[in-house]
Amino acid sequence: MLKLEKVKKYFGGIKAVDGCSFAIAPKKITALIGPNGSGKTTIFNLISGILKCDSGRIFLGDKNITNLSPHKISNLGLSRVFQQAHLFDNLSIEENMSIAIDNEDMKFVKNLLGLNRISKEKKQKIKEALNKVGLEKSPQHLCGELSYGQKRLVELARAIINPHRLLILDEPVAGVNPKLREKIIKILKDLEKAGETVLLIEHDMNFTFSVANRIVVMDAGQVIAEGTPANIKNNKQVLEAYLGD
Ligand SMILES: Nc1ncnc2c1ncn2[C@@H]1O[C@H](COP(=O)(O)OP(=O)(O)OP(=O)(O)O)[C@@H](O)[C@H]1O
Ligand SMILES: [Mg+2]
């Protein structure tokens, strides 16, 4: 579903991503883990086209998406939740979702014509996506009034509503309370059952080991291990990367 071949990205002397190759299987949840600064978010920025690779290739399905624009890659089926929140606090849940559905050209035209009312059909679509994260009851709620964890749920719903083949989530439960973490595990498991393919970055090992089928471990810009949660838990190189020297 997604394949990286010897992908490289340096920032001056910093080898953020240094020849990474890995592939993720369809209809599974894969976790990308590694210590702070190991290159995980940079990988996401390369996959989504926000950053250009110095070298190497990235495939989404059989399409070579290396260095295409973020807009093109999104249209080819990539949907993303960012490490930092990206919601408009002064808009309602529904309005934030609505913005995700419109593409850039439509947004411009609608604003120009003052046609920003949300259609019935769109409301229904939004409701279905919110249903998947358990937020369907109060679509009119202002995002600014939501808890941090609830905002993450809106962001997840927004990634889901955007037509996609692959969902990439950068630290979906960082800063989220334990109860809501459990809920997000359930939501992701349900998405997997429904046939979604997910790649996520996460530091919380309990979460990662309970949600992922496969784990890719990075350290200093390189993939140092790959396998099932059970393999990874007992991998000496992984333990060393985390415990440091
Ligand atoms: N735009 C940039 N300019 C310069 N250096 C950068 C840039 N983005 C990332 N880096 C550096 O590249 C390295 C990898 O950063 P990245 O954000 O990919 O790590 P990460 O694995 O996501 O870390 P974390 O777990 O803390 O989110 C770090 O040394 C970081 O400081
Ligand atoms: Mg990061």
XYZ file of C-alpha atoms and ligand atoms in Angstrom:
277
model
C 0.000 0.000 0.000
C 2.832 2.371 0.895
C 6.464 1.768 0.031
C 9.561 3.837 0.747
C 12.796 3.088 -1.110
C 16.061 4.490 0.290
C 14.464 7.819 1.152
C 16.836 10.575 2.255
C 16.283 14.036 3.698
C 19.070 16.109 5.221
C 18.687 19.536 6.812
C 22.167 20.970 6.407
C 24.295 18.640 8.514
C 21.305 16.928 10.177
C 20.573 13.539 8.642
C 16.855 13.592 9.528
C 16.001 10.672 7.210
C 19.006 8.714 6.060
C 18.129 6.020 3.531
C 14.829 4.679 4.868
C 13.139 1.728 3.214
C 10.001 0.058 4.480
C 6.592 -1.010 3.228
C 3.228 -1.144 4.914
C 0.516 -3.690 4.209
C -3.067 -2.776 3.273
C -5.905 -3.100 5.822
C -3.520 -3.156 8.767
C -2.368 -0.719 11.420
C 1.376 -0.086 11.303
C 3.183 2.008 13.907
C 6.303 4.043 13.191
C 8.199 4.473 16.460
C 11.579 5.777 17.575
C 13.178 8.226 20.006
C 12.620 12.011 19.737
C 14.279 13.444 16.655
C 14.691 10.058 14.954
C 12.970 11.312 11.773
C 9.385 10.089 12.094
C 7.568 13.365 11.384
C 10.030 14.128 8.582
C 9.002 10.797 6.998
C 5.349 11.899 7.220
C 6.227 15.256 5.641
C 7.995 13.455 2.797
C 5.093 11.034 2.277
C 2.588 13.884 2.179
C 4.734 16.057 -0.094
C 5.237 18.928 2.372
C 8.973 18.234 2.134
C 10.855 17.040 -0.961
C 13.129 13.983 -0.764
C 16.848 14.529 -1.431
C 16.811 11.049 -2.971
C 14.847 7.808 -2.922
C 11.286 6.991 -3.988
C 7.859 6.752 -2.360
C 4.939 4.733 -3.763
C 1.281 4.903 -2.761
C -0.189 1.718 -4.180
C 1.501 1.474 -7.601
C 1.727 5.267 -8.035
C 5.102 6.919 -7.654
C 4.278 9.930 -5.445
C 7.854 11.076 -4.832
C 7.987 14.863 -4.667
C 4.465 15.438 -5.974
C 2.596 18.397 -4.445
C 0.689 17.806 -1.174
C -2.534 18.544 -3.046
C -1.854 15.841 -5.676
C -0.832 13.295 -3.039
C -3.987 14.023 -1.064
C -6.044 13.499 -4.233
C -4.261 10.177 -4.798
C -5.591 9.009 -1.436
C -3.503 10.220 1.487
C -5.211 11.670 4.556
C -3.292 12.980 7.561
C -3.646 13.946 11.230
C -0.828 16.308 12.245
C 1.327 16.180 15.403
C 0.119 19.713 16.237
C -3.591 20.542 16.289
C -4.919 22.050 13.059
C -8.504 23.071 13.904
C -10.239 26.441 13.792
C -11.315 27.111 17.395
C -13.879 29.725 16.404
C -15.727 27.318 14.077
C -18.053 24.480 15.059
C -17.158 20.798 14.721
C -19.393 20.620 11.665
C -17.825 23.673 10.041
C -14.324 22.329 10.627
C -15.405 19.072 9.004
C -17.031 20.885 6.121
C -13.801 22.684 5.283
C -12.060 19.319 5.009
C -14.507 18.142 2.349
C -14.170 21.114 0.041
C -11.083 21.254 -2.066
C -9.157 24.507 -2.319
C -10.831 25.732 -5.526
C -14.322 25.129 -4.189
C -13.518 26.951 -0.953
C -12.400 29.985 -2.925
C -15.465 30.025 -5.149
C -17.857 29.525 -2.248
C -16.313 32.277 -0.190
C -16.477 34.558 -3.181
C -20.179 33.875 -3.711
C -21.023 33.729 -0.020
C -22.293 30.173 -0.477
C -20.904 28.727 2.683
C -24.037 26.989 3.894
C -23.523 23.287 4.546
C -25.766 21.151 2.308
C -27.991 18.399 3.695
C -26.016 15.728 1.906
C -22.793 17.058 3.345
C -24.291 17.208 6.844
C -25.121 13.527 6.533
C -21.585 12.682 5.444
C -20.191 14.683 8.345
C -22.518 12.920 10.742
C -21.322 9.510 9.542
C -17.675 10.459 10.054
C -18.397 11.943 13.494
C -20.280 8.778 14.348
C -17.088 6.783 13.832
C -15.393 8.785 16.589
C -18.453 9.111 18.849
C -18.928 12.876 18.370
C -22.169 12.841 16.376
C -24.309 14.298 19.179
C -23.093 17.904 19.107
C -21.899 18.969 15.648
C -22.684 22.632 16.449
C -20.263 22.725 19.366
C -17.429 25.239 18.931
C -14.063 23.490 18.619
C -12.528 26.033 20.990
C -14.716 24.660 23.787
C -13.632 21.041 23.337
C -11.053 19.258 25.479
C -7.698 18.536 23.875
C -8.621 14.873 23.430
C -11.956 15.697 21.830
C -10.161 17.986 19.389
C -7.967 15.038 18.392
C -11.157 13.092 17.703
C -12.442 15.873 15.422
C -9.116 15.828 13.604
C -9.373 12.068 13.199
C -12.933 12.389 11.865
C -11.726 15.070 9.482
C -8.981 12.800 8.170
C -11.537 10.022 7.732
C -14.021 12.170 5.797
C -11.385 13.182 3.261
C -11.554 10.409 0.592
C -8.445 8.263 1.092
C -6.732 4.880 0.836
C -4.200 5.531 3.582
C -4.552 7.375 6.889
C -1.390 8.685 8.539
C -1.640 9.856 12.144
C 1.184 11.708 13.901
C 0.914 11.046 17.654
C -2.883 10.720 17.832
C -2.938 10.166 21.616
C -0.087 12.400 22.839
C -1.522 14.541 25.654
C -4.834 12.663 25.592
C -6.205 11.303 28.897
C -6.091 7.514 29.527
C -9.835 7.027 29.180
C -9.941 8.707 25.789
C -6.830 6.746 24.738
C -8.785 3.538 25.304
C -11.578 4.976 23.196
C -9.147 5.856 20.384
C -7.762 2.296 20.446
C -11.311 1.026 19.938
C -11.964 3.556 17.139
C -8.774 2.560 15.294
C -9.535 -1.153 15.692
C -12.998 -0.533 14.232
C -11.469 1.384 11.310
C -9.140 -1.547 10.684
C -12.073 -3.960 10.716
C -13.792 -1.712 8.170
C -10.758 -2.165 5.867
C -8.789 1.035 6.573
C -5.007 1.123 6.220
C -3.336 3.181 8.945
C 0.228 4.307 9.587
C 0.683 6.038 12.923
C 3.484 7.567 14.949
C 3.234 7.205 18.703
C 5.453 7.375 21.784
C 3.010 5.676 24.159
C 4.151 2.041 24.011
C 1.047 0.597 25.690
C -1.077 2.246 23.042
C 1.257 1.238 20.205
C 1.519 -2.389 21.250
C -2.228 -2.758 21.707
C -3.231 -1.112 18.434
C -0.566 -2.024 15.840
C -0.154 -5.273 13.894
C 3.288 -4.270 12.707
C 5.922 -1.895 13.995
C 8.716 -0.062 12.171
C 11.412 1.329 14.456
C 13.583 4.321 13.518
C 16.709 5.658 15.131
C 18.833 8.545 13.854
C 17.058 8.652 10.494
C 17.298 4.935 9.790
C 15.016 1.937 10.142
C 16.642 -0.287 12.780
C 13.936 -2.940 13.166
C 10.622 -4.091 11.742
C 8.209 -6.751 12.926
C 5.255 -7.752 15.061
C 4.822 -6.115 18.480
C 6.095 -9.339 20.096
C 9.294 -9.297 17.959
C 9.926 -5.647 18.664
C 9.419 -5.880 22.438
C 12.338 -8.282 22.688
C 14.640 -6.647 20.133
C 17.954 -5.696 21.746
C 18.767 -2.931 19.252
C 15.383 -1.316 19.872
C 15.842 -1.388 23.643
C 19.275 0.189 23.225
C 17.903 2.967 20.993
C 15.330 3.816 23.637
C 17.537 3.510 26.677
C 20.292 5.515 24.961
C 23.951 5.434 25.781
N 12.445 21.851 8.936
C 13.529 21.427 9.598
N 14.693 22.110 9.558
C 15.796 21.666 10.207
N 15.843 20.538 10.934
C 14.715 19.812 11.024
C 13.484 20.210 10.370
N 12.532 19.283 10.636
C 13.135 18.370 11.415
N 14.423 18.671 11.657
C 15.379 17.858 12.429
O 15.368 16.556 11.880
C 15.435 15.571 12.905
C 14.231 14.681 12.833
O 13.068 15.421 13.253
P 11.605 14.810 13.255
O 10.679 15.908 13.614
O 11.368 14.091 11.996
O 11.707 13.766 14.464
P 10.569 12.895 15.175
O 11.051 11.490 15.137
O 9.244 13.201 14.610
O 10.665 13.434 16.695
P 9.514 13.586 17.809
O 9.297 12.198 18.344
O 10.169 14.464 18.827
O 8.309 14.199 17.189
C 15.591 16.346 14.211
O 16.961 16.454 14.495
C 14.984 17.690 13.884
O 15.539 18.688 14.715
Mg 7.493 14.036 15.384
